[in-house]
Every structure is written in C-alpha cells, then in structure tokens.
mmCIF file of C-alpha atoms in Angstrom:
data_model
loop_
_atom_site.group_PDB
_atom_site.id
_atom_site.type_symbol
_atom_site.label_atom_id
_atom_site.label_comp_id
_atom_site.label_asym_id
_atom_site.label_seq_id
_atom_site.Cartn_x
_atom_site.Cartn_y
_atom_site.Cartn_z
ATOM 1 C CA MET A 970 -40.692 -153.249 -56.915
ATOM 2 C CA LYS A 971 -37.229 -152.753 -58.369
ATOM 3 C CA ILE A 972 -35.504 -155.039 -60.870
ATOM 4 C CA ALA A 973 -31.877 -155.108 -62.033
ATOM 5 C CA LEU A 974 -31.462 -155.884 -65.748
ATOM 6 C CA ASP A 975 -28.123 -157.062 -67.147
ATOM 7 C CA VAL A 976 -28.235 -154.945 -70.314
ATOM 8 C CA MET A 977 -25.007 -156.456 -71.682
ATOM 9 C CA GLY A 978 -26.202 -160.075 -71.355
ATOM 10 C CA GLY A 979 -27.253 -162.134 -74.369
ATOM 11 C CA ASP A 980 -26.326 -162.742 -77.990
ATOM 12 C CA ASN A 981 -28.066 -159.578 -79.204
ATOM 13 C CA ALA A 982 -27.359 -157.174 -76.359
ATOM 14 C CA PRO A 983 -27.923 -154.367 -75.602
ATOM 15 C CA ASP A 984 -30.864 -153.539 -77.877
ATOM 16 C CA ILE A 985 -33.024 -156.590 -77.147
ATOM 17 C CA ASN A 986 -32.718 -155.902 -73.422
ATOM 18 C CA MET A 987 -33.531 -152.237 -73.822
ATOM 19 C CA GLU A 988 -36.557 -152.841 -76.032
ATOM 20 C CA GLY A 989 -37.742 -155.543 -73.613
ATOM 21 C CA ALA A 990 -37.342 -153.137 -70.677
ATOM 22 C CA LYS A 991 -39.330 -150.492 -72.545
ATOM 23 C CA ARG A 992 -42.204 -152.914 -73.143
ATOM 24 C CA ALA A 993 -42.183 -154.058 -69.501
ATOM 25 C CA LEU A 994 -42.319 -150.480 -68.219
ATOM 26 C CA GLN A 995 -45.284 -149.816 -70.492
ATOM 27 C CA ASP A 996 -47.140 -153.003 -69.500
ATOM 28 C CA PHE A 997 -46.423 -153.483 -65.793
ATOM 29 C CA SER A 998 -47.219 -150.665 -63.393
ATOM 30 C CA LEU A 999 -45.994 -152.765 -60.446
ATOM 31 C CA ILE A 1000 -42.425 -152.210 -61.608
ATOM 32 C CA ASP A 1001 -41.267 -149.064 -59.816
ATOM 33 C CA LYS A 1002 -37.794 -149.050 -61.314
ATOM 34 C CA ILE A 1003 -35.522 -150.989 -63.644
ATOM 35 C CA TYR A 1004 -31.804 -150.638 -63.043
ATOM 36 C CA LEU A 1005 -30.105 -150.752 -66.451
ATOM 37 C CA VAL A 1006 -26.688 -152.258 -65.746
ATOM 38 C CA GLY A 1007 -23.835 -152.148 -68.260
ATOM 39 C CA ARG A 1008 -21.181 -150.064 -69.956
ATOM 40 C CA GLU A 1009 -22.418 -146.543 -69.406
ATOM 41 C CA ASP A 1010 -21.853 -145.208 -72.929
ATOM 42 C CA VAL A 1011 -23.455 -148.277 -74.509
ATOM 43 C CA VAL A 1012 -26.465 -148.203 -72.193
ATOM 44 C CA LYS A 1013 -27.011 -144.465 -72.711
ATOM 45 C CA ALA A 1014 -26.868 -144.861 -76.500
ATOM 46 C CA SER A 1015 -29.372 -147.719 -76.376
ATOM 47 C CA CYS A 1016 -31.664 -145.697 -74.086
ATOM 48 C CA ASP A 1017 -31.635 -142.852 -76.607
ATOM 49 C CA LYS A 1018 -32.298 -145.259 -79.476
ATOM 50 C CA TRP A 1019 -35.334 -146.857 -77.823
ATOM 51 C CA GLY A 1020 -36.611 -143.780 -76.012
ATOM 52 C CA VAL A 1021 -36.166 -145.239 -72.540
ATOM 53 C CA SER A 1022 -36.032 -142.519 -69.890
ATOM 54 C CA GLY A 1023 -37.778 -141.131 -66.829
ATOM 55 C CA PRO A 1024 -37.886 -141.740 -63.082
ATOM 56 C CA ARG A 1025 -38.560 -145.481 -63.462
ATOM 57 C CA VAL A 1026 -35.147 -146.200 -65.000
ATOM 58 C CA GLU A 1027 -31.647 -145.725 -63.649
ATOM 59 C CA ILE A 1028 -28.365 -146.490 -65.363
ATOM 60 C CA VAL A 1029 -25.850 -148.359 -63.193
ATOM 61 C CA PRO A 1030 -22.336 -148.403 -64.731
ATOM 62 C CA ALA A 1031 -20.457 -151.694 -65.072
ATOM 63 C CA SER A 1032 -17.247 -151.632 -67.081
ATOM 64 C CA GLU A 1033 -16.895 -155.382 -67.815
ATOM 65 C CA VAL A 1034 -18.924 -157.969 -69.711
ATOM 66 C CA VAL A 1035 -19.053 -161.734 -69.194
ATOM 67 C CA GLU A 1036 -18.822 -163.339 -72.630
ATOM 68 C CA MET A 1037 -21.026 -166.307 -73.477
ATOM 69 C CA ASN A 1038 -18.057 -168.672 -73.944
ATOM 70 C CA GLU A 1039 -16.331 -167.890 -70.647
ATOM 71 C CA SER A 1040 -16.136 -170.163 -67.622
ATOM 72 C CA GLY A 1041 -18.928 -168.972 -65.361
ATOM 73 C CA LEU A 1042 -17.127 -169.368 -62.044
ATOM 74 C CA MET A 1043 -13.879 -167.838 -63.309
ATOM 75 C CA ALA A 1044 -15.758 -164.903 -64.827
ATOM 76 C CA VAL A 1045 -17.452 -164.139 -61.503
ATOM 77 C CA ARG A 1046 -14.120 -164.285 -59.688
ATOM 78 C CA GLN A 1047 -12.118 -162.263 -62.198
ATOM 79 C CA LYS A 1048 -14.702 -159.786 -63.521
ATOM 80 C CA LYS A 1049 -16.065 -158.270 -60.344
ATOM 81 C CA ASN A 1050 -17.333 -155.199 -62.219
ATOM 82 C CA SER A 1051 -19.169 -157.114 -64.919
ATOM 83 C CA SER A 1052 -22.750 -156.156 -65.715
ATOM 84 C CA MET A 1053 -23.888 -159.538 -64.405
ATOM 85 C CA SER A 1054 -22.049 -159.279 -61.077
ATOM 86 C CA VAL A 1055 -23.114 -155.684 -60.511
ATOM 87 C CA SER A 1056 -26.738 -156.639 -61.248
ATOM 88 C CA VAL A 1057 -26.618 -159.390 -58.625
ATOM 89 C CA ASP A 1058 -24.900 -157.012 -56.179
ATOM 90 C CA LEU A 1059 -27.945 -154.723 -56.414
ATOM 91 C CA VAL A 1060 -30.114 -157.582 -55.129
ATOM 92 C CA LYS A 1061 -27.571 -158.447 -52.448
ATOM 93 C CA SER A 1062 -27.560 -154.861 -51.151
ATOM 94 C CA GLY A 1063 -31.361 -154.711 -51.128
ATOM 95 C CA ASP A 1064 -31.544 -151.979 -53.777
ATOM 96 C CA ALA A 1065 -33.251 -154.402 -56.182
ATOM 97 C CA ASP A 1066 -35.744 -157.194 -55.521
ATOM 98 C CA ALA A 1067 -34.784 -159.289 -58.535
ATOM 99 C CA VAL A 1068 -32.203 -159.668 -61.287
ATOM 100 C CA VAL A 1069 -32.777 -160.647 -64.928
ATOM 101 C CA SER A 1070 -29.992 -161.721 -67.294
ATOM 102 C CA ALA A 1071 -29.832 -163.338 -70.728
ATOM 103 C CA GLY A 1072 -26.084 -163.721 -70.361
ATOM 104 C CA ASN A 1073 -23.807 -166.659 -69.583
ATOM 105 C CA THR A 1074 -25.922 -169.183 -67.634
ATOM 106 C CA GLY A 1075 -22.999 -170.617 -65.688
ATOM 107 C CA ALA A 1076 -21.913 -167.149 -64.609
ATOM 108 C CA ALA A 1077 -25.462 -166.198 -63.620
ATOM 109 C CA VAL A 1078 -25.795 -169.328 -61.466
ATOM 110 C CA ALA A 1079 -22.347 -168.803 -59.901
ATOM 111 C CA ALA A 1080 -22.913 -165.096 -59.212
ATOM 112 C CA ALA A 1081 -26.315 -165.649 -57.622
ATOM 113 C CA THR A 1082 -25.185 -168.642 -55.551
ATOM 114 C CA ILE A 1083 -21.951 -167.042 -54.310
ATOM 115 C CA LYS A 1084 -23.233 -163.521 -53.710
ATOM 116 C CA LEU A 1085 -26.815 -164.117 -52.587
ATOM 117 C CA ARG A 1086 -26.290 -167.462 -50.825
ATOM 118 C CA LEU A 1087 -28.820 -170.267 -50.518
ATOM 119 C CA LEU A 1088 -32.150 -170.157 -48.735
ATOM 120 C CA ASN A 1089 -32.424 -171.983 -45.417
ATOM 121 C CA GLY A 1090 -32.782 -175.721 -46.025
ATOM 122 C CA VAL A 1091 -31.635 -175.626 -49.672
ATOM 123 C CA GLU A 1092 -28.716 -177.900 -50.621
ATOM 124 C CA ARG A 1093 -28.403 -176.797 -54.258
ATOM 125 C CA ALA A 1094 -30.106 -174.170 -56.376
ATOM 126 C CA GLY A 1095 -31.900 -175.364 -59.504
ATOM 127 C CA ILE A 1096 -33.142 -173.768 -62.727
ATOM 128 C CA VAL A 1097 -36.829 -174.342 -63.466
ATOM 129 C CA THR A 1098 -38.011 -174.140 -67.074
ATOM 130 C CA GLN A 1099 -41.631 -174.280 -68.213
ATOM 131 C CA LEU A 1100 -42.684 -176.542 -71.090
ATOM 132 C CA PRO A 1101 -46.238 -176.203 -72.486
ATOM 133 C CA ASN A 1102 -48.494 -179.224 -72.046
ATOM 134 C CA GLU A 1103 -52.170 -180.163 -72.190
ATOM 135 C CA TYR A 1104 -52.763 -178.805 -68.688
ATOM 136 C CA GLY A 1105 -50.801 -175.537 -68.776
ATOM 137 C CA VAL A 1106 -47.089 -175.983 -68.192
ATOM 138 C CA CYS A 1107 -44.716 -178.607 -66.872
ATOM 139 C CA ASN A 1108 -41.964 -177.168 -64.662
ATOM 140 C CA VAL A 1109 -38.795 -179.092 -65.496
ATOM 141 C CA THR A 1110 -35.978 -178.843 -62.969
ATOM 142 C CA ASP A 1111 -33.024 -178.751 -63.004
ATOM 143 C CA THR A 1112 -32.259 -177.514 -66.538
ATOM 144 C CA GLY A 1113 -28.641 -176.491 -66.150
ATOM 145 C CA ALA A 1114 -27.532 -175.287 -62.723
ATOM 146 C CA ASN A 1115 -26.292 -178.580 -61.240
ATOM 147 C CA PRO A 1116 -25.240 -181.326 -63.700
ATOM 148 C CA ASP A 1117 -23.925 -183.651 -60.959
ATOM 149 C CA ALA A 1118 -26.974 -183.800 -58.724
ATOM 150 C CA LYS A 1119 -27.731 -186.191 -55.877
ATOM 151 C CA PRO A 1120 -31.159 -187.667 -55.053
ATOM 152 C CA SER A 1121 -31.468 -185.340 -52.041
ATOM 153 C CA HIS A 1122 -30.960 -182.350 -54.366
ATOM 154 C CA LEU A 1123 -33.907 -183.491 -56.473
ATOM 155 C CA VAL A 1124 -36.088 -183.713 -53.370
ATOM 156 C CA GLY A 1125 -35.237 -180.055 -52.756
ATOM 157 C CA TYR A 1126 -36.024 -179.218 -56.382
ATOM 158 C CA ALA A 1127 -39.387 -180.962 -55.995
ATOM 159 C CA VAL A 1128 -40.338 -178.828 -53.014
ATOM 160 C CA MET A 1129 -39.160 -175.566 -54.605
ATOM 161 C CA ALA A 1130 -40.774 -176.182 -58.001
ATOM 162 C CA SER A 1131 -44.040 -177.301 -56.395
ATOM 163 C CA ILE A 1132 -44.192 -173.991 -54.504
ATOM 164 C CA LEU A 1133 -43.681 -172.207 -57.832
ATOM 165 C CA ALA A 1134 -46.375 -174.332 -59.508
ATOM 166 C CA ARG A 1135 -48.831 -173.612 -56.703
ATOM 167 C CA ASN A 1136 -48.278 -169.904 -56.204
ATOM 168 C CA VAL A 1137 -47.398 -168.700 -59.711
ATOM 169 C CA TYR A 1138 -49.193 -171.237 -61.928
ATOM 170 C CA GLY A 1139 -52.232 -171.880 -59.713
ATOM 171 C CA LYS A 1140 -51.870 -175.630 -59.098
ATOM 172 C CA ALA A 1141 -53.538 -176.375 -55.751
ATOM 173 C CA MET A 1142 -51.765 -179.731 -55.326
ATOM 174 C CA PRO A 1143 -48.936 -179.989 -57.882
ATOM 175 C CA LYS A 1144 -48.220 -183.403 -59.384
ATOM 176 C CA VAL A 1145 -44.510 -184.224 -59.265
ATOM 177 C CA GLY A 1146 -42.691 -187.022 -61.104
ATOM 178 C CA VAL A 1147 -39.129 -188.265 -61.613
ATOM 179 C CA MET A 1148 -37.850 -188.245 -65.202
ATOM 180 C CA CYS A 1149 -37.080 -191.850 -66.118
ATOM 181 C CA ASN A 1150 -36.860 -194.331 -69.004
ATOM 182 C CA GLY A 1151 -40.096 -195.983 -67.938
ATOM 183 C CA SER A 1152 -43.024 -195.401 -65.605
ATOM 184 C CA GLU A 1153 -42.598 -198.649 -63.656
ATOM 185 C CA ASP A 1154 -41.267 -198.282 -60.105
ATOM 186 C CA GLU A 1155 -38.232 -200.488 -60.736
ATOM 187 C CA LYS A 1156 -37.058 -198.577 -63.835
ATOM 188 C CA GLY A 1157 -34.150 -196.143 -63.993
ATOM 189 C CA THR A 1158 -30.560 -195.686 -62.870
ATOM 190 C CA ASP A 1159 -29.250 -195.817 -59.313
ATOM 191 C CA PHE A 1160 -29.666 -192.033 -59.254
ATOM 192 C CA THR A 1161 -33.327 -191.968 -60.330
ATOM 193 C CA LYS A 1162 -34.165 -194.993 -58.173
ATOM 194 C CA GLY A 1163 -32.615 -193.253 -55.179
ATOM 195 C CA THR A 1164 -34.712 -190.154 -55.851
ATOM 196 C CA PHE A 1165 -37.842 -192.274 -56.275
ATOM 197 C CA HIS A 1166 -37.336 -194.117 -52.975
ATOM 198 C CA LEU A 1167 -36.535 -190.922 -51.060
ATOM 199 C CA LEU A 1168 -39.770 -189.348 -52.256
ATOM 200 C CA LYS A 1169 -41.778 -192.511 -51.494
ATOM 201 C CA HIS A 1170 -40.295 -192.529 -47.988
ATOM 202 C CA LEU A 1171 -41.237 -188.896 -47.401
ATOM 203 C CA GLU A 1172 -44.664 -189.538 -48.910
ATOM 204 C CA ALA A 1173 -45.225 -192.345 -46.392
ATOM 205 C CA ARG A 1174 -44.320 -189.917 -43.607
ATOM 206 C CA GLY A 1175 -46.966 -187.523 -44.934
ATOM 207 C CA VAL A 1176 -44.654 -184.513 -45.210
ATOM 208 C CA LEU A 1177 -44.636 -183.850 -48.966
ATOM 209 C CA PRO A 1178 -46.317 -180.549 -49.985
ATOM 210 C CA PHE A 1179 -47.294 -182.059 -53.353
ATOM 211 C CA GLN A 1180 -48.638 -185.240 -54.944
ATOM 212 C CA PHE A 1181 -45.858 -187.626 -55.920
ATOM 213 C CA ILE A 1182 -46.867 -189.547 -59.066
ATOM 214 C CA GLY A 1183 -43.746 -191.714 -59.429
ATOM 215 C CA ASN A 1184 -41.666 -192.065 -62.571
ATOM 216 C CA VAL A 1185 -42.609 -190.181 -65.738
ATOM 217 C CA GLU A 1186 -41.348 -190.504 -69.306
ATOM 218 C CA GLY A 1187 -40.579 -187.830 -71.890
ATOM 219 C CA HIS A 1188 -43.994 -187.994 -73.559
ATOM 220 C CA ASP A 1189 -45.728 -187.565 -70.202
ATOM 221 C CA LEU A 1190 -44.402 -184.015 -69.926
ATOM 222 C CA PHE A 1191 -46.625 -182.972 -72.835
ATOM 223 C CA GLU A 1192 -49.527 -185.433 -72.764
ATOM 224 C CA HIS A 1193 -50.361 -185.820 -69.085
ATOM 225 C CA GLU A 1194 -50.855 -183.661 -66.029
ATOM 226 C CA VAL A 1195 -47.276 -183.432 -64.789
ATOM 227 C CA ASP A 1196 -46.736 -180.123 -63.033
ATOM 228 C CA VAL A 1197 -43.108 -180.757 -62.039
ATOM 229 C CA ALA A 1198 -40.590 -183.119 -63.665
ATOM 230 C CA LEU A 1199 -37.395 -183.827 -61.719
ATOM 231 C CA THR A 1200 -34.010 -184.449 -63.287
ATOM 232 C CA ASP A 1201 -30.353 -183.497 -62.995
ATOM 233 C CA GLY A 1202 -29.010 -180.369 -64.695
ATOM 234 C CA PHE A 1203 -27.208 -182.305 -67.440
ATOM 235 C CA THR A 1204 -30.236 -184.307 -68.560
ATOM 236 C CA GLY A 1205 -32.580 -181.367 -68.098
ATOM 237 C CA ASN A 1206 -30.446 -179.072 -70.220
ATOM 238 C CA VAL A 1207 -30.228 -181.663 -73.014
ATOM 239 C CA LEU A 1208 -33.999 -182.158 -72.844
ATOM 240 C CA LEU A 1209 -34.669 -178.427 -73.015
ATOM 241 C CA LYS A 1210 -32.372 -177.790 -75.980
ATOM 242 C CA THR A 1211 -33.728 -180.827 -77.819
ATOM 243 C CA CYS A 1212 -37.286 -179.545 -77.396
ATOM 244 C CA GLU A 1213 -36.281 -176.084 -78.633
ATOM 245 C CA ALA A 1214 -34.477 -177.507 -81.664
ATOM 246 C CA THR A 1215 -37.370 -179.851 -82.494
ATOM 247 C CA ALA A 1216 -39.866 -176.978 -82.446
ATOM 248 C CA LYS A 1217 -37.661 -174.880 -84.751
ATOM 249 C CA ALA A 1218 -37.026 -177.792 -87.135
ATOM 250 C CA PHE A 1219 -40.730 -178.666 -87.286
ATOM 251 C CA SER A 1220 -41.613 -175.045 -88.082
ATOM 252 C CA LYS A 1221 -38.991 -174.910 -90.840
ATOM 253 C CA TRP A 1222 -40.074 -178.200 -92.409
ATOM 254 C CA LEU A 1223 -43.748 -177.225 -92.272
ATOM 255 C CA LYS A 1224 -43.029 -173.949 -94.111
ATOM 256 C CA GLN A 1225 -41.049 -175.821 -96.770
ATOM 257 C CA GLU A 1226 -43.868 -178.302 -97.358
ATOM 258 C CA ILE A 1227 -46.524 -175.558 -97.506
ATOM 259 C CA LYS A 1228 -44.538 -173.502 -100.022
ATOM 260 C CA SER A 1229 -44.029 -176.545 -102.265
ATOM 261 C CA SER A 1230 -47.595 -176.334 -103.607
ATOM 262 C CA PRO A 1231 -50.011 -173.481 -104.467
ATOM 263 C CA ILE A 1232 -52.890 -175.557 -103.117
ATOM 264 C CA ARG A 1233 -51.074 -176.046 -99.799
ATOM 265 C CA MET A 1234 -50.341 -172.307 -99.640
ATOM 266 C CA ALA A 1235 -54.006 -171.515 -100.161
ATOM 267 C CA GLY A 1236 -54.954 -173.943 -97.411
ATOM 268 C CA ALA A 1237 -52.331 -172.446 -95.104
ATOM 269 C CA MET A 1238 -53.832 -168.972 -95.600
ATOM 270 C CA MET A 1239 -57.193 -170.310 -94.431
ATOM 271 C CA ALA A 1240 -55.531 -171.893 -91.373
ATOM 272 C CA SER A 1241 -53.257 -168.942 -90.605
ATOM 273 C CA GLY A 1242 -55.022 -168.239 -87.310
ATOM 274 C CA ALA A 1243 -54.353 -171.775 -86.093
ATOM 275 C CA PHE A 1244 -50.697 -171.542 -87.150
ATOM 276 C CA LYS A 1245 -50.233 -168.258 -85.276
ATOM 277 C CA ALA A 1246 -51.863 -169.682 -82.156
ATOM 278 C CA MET A 1247 -49.610 -172.744 -82.281
ATOM 279 C CA LYS A 1248 -46.509 -170.591 -82.776
ATOM 280 C CA THR A 1249 -47.415 -168.538 -79.713
ATOM 281 C CA ARG A 1250 -48.058 -171.652 -77.649
ATOM 282 C CA LEU A 1251 -44.706 -173.231 -78.552
ATOM 283 C CA SER A 1252 -42.641 -170.062 -78.362
ATOM 284 C CA ALA A 1253 -40.071 -169.813 -75.570
ATOM 285 C CA ASP A 1254 -40.588 -166.040 -75.736
ATOM 286 C CA ALA A 1255 -43.900 -166.413 -73.901
ATOM 287 C CA VAL A 1256 -42.098 -167.972 -70.929
ATOM 288 C CA GLY A 1257 -39.392 -165.315 -70.980
ATOM 289 C CA GLY A 1258 -36.956 -166.651 -68.433
ATOM 290 C CA SER A 1259 -36.293 -169.501 -66.042
ATOM 291 C CA PRO A 1260 -36.170 -168.884 -62.285
ATOM 292 C CA LEU A 1261 -33.092 -170.021 -60.391
ATOM 293 C CA LEU A 1262 -34.811 -171.369 -57.296
ATOM 294 C CA GLY A 1263 -33.023 -171.732 -53.986
ATOM 295 C CA VAL A 1264 -31.081 -168.460 -53.753
ATOM 296 C CA ARG A 1265 -31.909 -165.413 -51.673
ATOM 297 C CA GLY A 1266 -33.496 -162.798 -53.873
ATOM 298 C CA VAL A 1267 -35.123 -163.547 -57.225
ATOM 299 C CA THR A 1268 -32.885 -164.515 -60.152
ATOM 300 C CA ILE A 1269 -34.313 -165.025 -63.652
ATOM 301 C CA ILE A 1270 -32.115 -166.511 -66.377
ATOM 302 C CA ALA A 1271 -33.263 -165.802 -69.934
ATOM 303 C CA HIS A 1272 -32.093 -167.578 -73.085
ATOM 304 C CA GLY A 1273 -28.996 -166.156 -74.755
ATOM 305 C CA SER A 1274 -30.912 -165.689 -78.006
ATOM 306 C CA SER A 1275 -33.872 -164.007 -76.294
ATOM 307 C CA SER A 1276 -36.044 -161.571 -78.229
ATOM 308 C CA PRO A 1277 -37.376 -158.297 -76.762
ATOM 309 C CA THR A 1278 -40.628 -160.140 -76.048
ATOM 310 C CA ALA A 1279 -38.725 -162.758 -74.054
ATOM 311 C CA ILE A 1280 -36.943 -160.081 -72.008
ATOM 312 C CA ARG A 1281 -40.259 -158.330 -71.346
ATOM 313 C CA ASN A 1282 -41.696 -161.620 -70.106
ATOM 314 C CA ALA A 1283 -38.587 -162.427 -68.062
ATOM 315 C CA LEU A 1284 -39.131 -159.134 -66.255
ATOM 316 C CA ARG A 1285 -42.790 -160.142 -65.783
ATOM 317 C CA VAL A 1286 -41.753 -163.490 -64.272
ATOM 318 C CA SER A 1287 -39.391 -161.747 -61.848
ATOM 319 C CA MET A 1288 -42.225 -159.415 -60.861
ATOM 320 C CA GLU A 1289 -44.571 -162.372 -60.239
ATOM 321 C CA MET A 1290 -41.934 -164.187 -58.184
ATOM 322 C CA VAL A 1291 -41.404 -161.182 -55.942
ATOM 323 C CA ASN A 1292 -45.119 -160.407 -55.710
ATOM 324 C CA THR A 1293 -46.103 -163.931 -54.613
ATOM 325 C CA GLY A 1294 -43.291 -164.249 -52.046
ATOM 326 C CA VAL A 1295 -42.072 -167.621 -53.324
ATOM 327 C CA ASN A 1296 -38.794 -167.685 -51.357
ATOM 328 C CA PRO A 1297 -40.269 -167.469 -47.832
ATOM 329 C CA LEU A 1298 -42.745 -170.177 -48.804
ATOM 330 C CA ILE A 1299 -39.880 -172.411 -49.982
ATOM 331 C CA GLU A 1300 -38.079 -172.019 -46.654
ATOM 332 C CA GLU A 1301 -41.289 -172.815 -44.763
ATOM 333 C CA ALA A 1302 -41.973 -175.925 -46.859
ATOM 334 C CA LEU A 1303 -38.413 -177.242 -46.456
ATOM 335 C CA ALA A 1304 -38.577 -176.670 -42.699
ATOM 336 C CA ASN A 1305 -41.822 -178.665 -42.535
ATOM 337 C CA LEU A 1306 -40.226 -181.431 -44.613
ATOM 338 C CA GLY A 1307 -37.511 -181.933 -42.008
ATOM 339 C CA PRO A 1308 -34.096 -183.553 -42.583
ATOM 340 C CA ILE A 1309 -33.817 -185.502 -45.841
ATOM 341 C CA PRO A 1310 -32.510 -188.979 -45.006
ATOM 342 C CA ASN A 1311 -29.606 -190.662 -46.757
ATOM 343 C CA VAL A 1312 -30.613 -192.957 -49.603
ATOM 344 C CA THR A 1313 -28.876 -195.934 -47.981
ATOM 345 C CA GLU A 1314 -30.898 -195.367 -44.809
ATOM 346 C CA VAL A 1315 -34.119 -195.500 -46.807
ATOM 347 C CA TYR A 1316 -33.097 -198.709 -48.618
ATOM 348 C CA SER A 1317 -32.246 -200.381 -45.294
ATOM 349 C CA LYS A 1318 -35.742 -199.857 -43.890
#
C-alpha cells in the first residue's frame, strides 16, 4: 500500500515526520511506498539527515505550508499547493491509499472533506481518538471535526466507530454509550437526550450493529467496558486535551515528589519497570493518530506535538485502516441502518 505523509505538518516538522517515516519503513513491510510531501529542498535535506532513501520513498514537491494558527477552511481554499492539500490530492487521484498529517487539524478535516467527499450515507465526518481503559481502548468521537453536531450525526459516528472497534480493535459486539452528566436515561441536555432516544428507537428496530449501553459518564471511559463514547466535536476536543494535560501534570508532580526524598528515589528505582509500563500505557505516542472517519480514502490526523514514535504509529494506523477495509464496511452498515429519523418524529411515537 501507498501512504502520503505531510512532511511539513506539525510543531516540529520536518524531522519528526522523517524519522517517523524511517521507523515505519523499517517496521512495516506492507507499506510499499511513502510519498514525502513538502518543500522539495527541505524534504531532501531531511531525507539526507535521516538516511531515508530507496524505491519505497518518493518526494512530492509542495511549495506552501499551512501554519498551525491559520483558519483551516481558508488555508485549503487559498493554499492549493500546500503540503497538506497535495497529500490529500494523492489519495483523491488514487496514487495513495491514505494520508497522514500532524498539521493544522481544521485544515486536515476541511481538505479531506472537500477533496475526498463523504462516504455514502455519512452526514458528517468525525475524528475518533483512542483513550486507554481497563478493557483496551475507548474510541471517543467526535474529538474535533464537528463542534456543532446534531443527534443524527452522533448516530453516524456510533456506526462508524463501532466498525473501527470491531475490525481494528477486535471487539465482536462493541459497546456504545452517549457522553452525559449522569448514567440515568433522563439525564443530559436536549442534544444528548435526542441522541439517546434516536439510538433507543433504532435499537428497538433491531438495526444497530453494536450494543447500545445508554448514557455514560467521564469515569466510565476508563473504568468500564465502553468501546465507543459519543459526543460533539467541541466537548470531545475539550475532553481529549484535558486528559492529555492531566497525564502530563500527574507525571510532573510524581517526579517532583520522588526527587524530594532519597528514600523515595530509592523506592522509585525499584519500581522503575512499573513506571515505564505506565508511561507507555498512557502515552499518546502509542496511538499515533486519530482516524477521520466518514471520508473516502483513509485520513489520519496526528497531534501537532507528535514525536517520531507517534508518526510511526500514525502510519501504522493508516496501514491497518486500509488493510481491514473499514470504509466499505461503514457504507454497508449505514445502508443496513436505513434512514435516520428526525428526533421530533421519535419523540412523537
């Protein structure tokens, strides 16, 4: 398979992308080629620095770069030769099977949605991010693509993320819940209640390709078997960044407390294996990147501050998405679901 990598995307581009590409080429024989997209002189210099060469890489020139602080939609419209747009164009033309970018999230969503278009039956694309829990991972969606979602959009997210949970994460019958301020059926806002009742209606019709478990709270994402948690892009993005910041703060505070005493430092040396294992488990680098589900072609959005390990794993995720054929399965599942009724129609029954 062939993957387009936005070499200019991210806070620490291009080197983190190049080192990540090098690791992926070494580790994954299924990758036939990585298109290295960016300013030609910059990409060539980074290739030389990291020793990336050979028939499995190809430099694709792109003279412009989308900055992290730019408006995503405007950048896609005005910078048609940006590394991000050119990367997506490679998927659109069929030259690449997937695109990976650690650049501007808004621009990545806009470029993929505008250029690749939506899958049949999809109303809105959604970003799915994996959080570690007691049972593997919880796929939270949406985490930033669509801040002003409707209940019907979340039904689509539920179907798409459940296909991902089944085919990539091995969950035979994914458990799906609606993020809420309480687990009781009557809890929530008009938006979450509408989503809840739509899913209950479809559950009664027997057309859901997953197990709907009702409302779930924040702690449920980590403590219980929740394979997919549904929310709008605004709330999901706040949740994701809060979790990331909490993990970093906890790590910093723990180091400070350990270093405050020789006895604690001695104890920490004895427990170093446990600390390393916990760091790996909580690290976003292990996830690599978040799939943008609902668009034609595979689009993986990595964190702006990604490390080379994260880029390597983002390329792995894109490879897994292509290899398992998630998109055709999403279209099939949405077709079997049938038309999603209006919330008011459901309330009136």
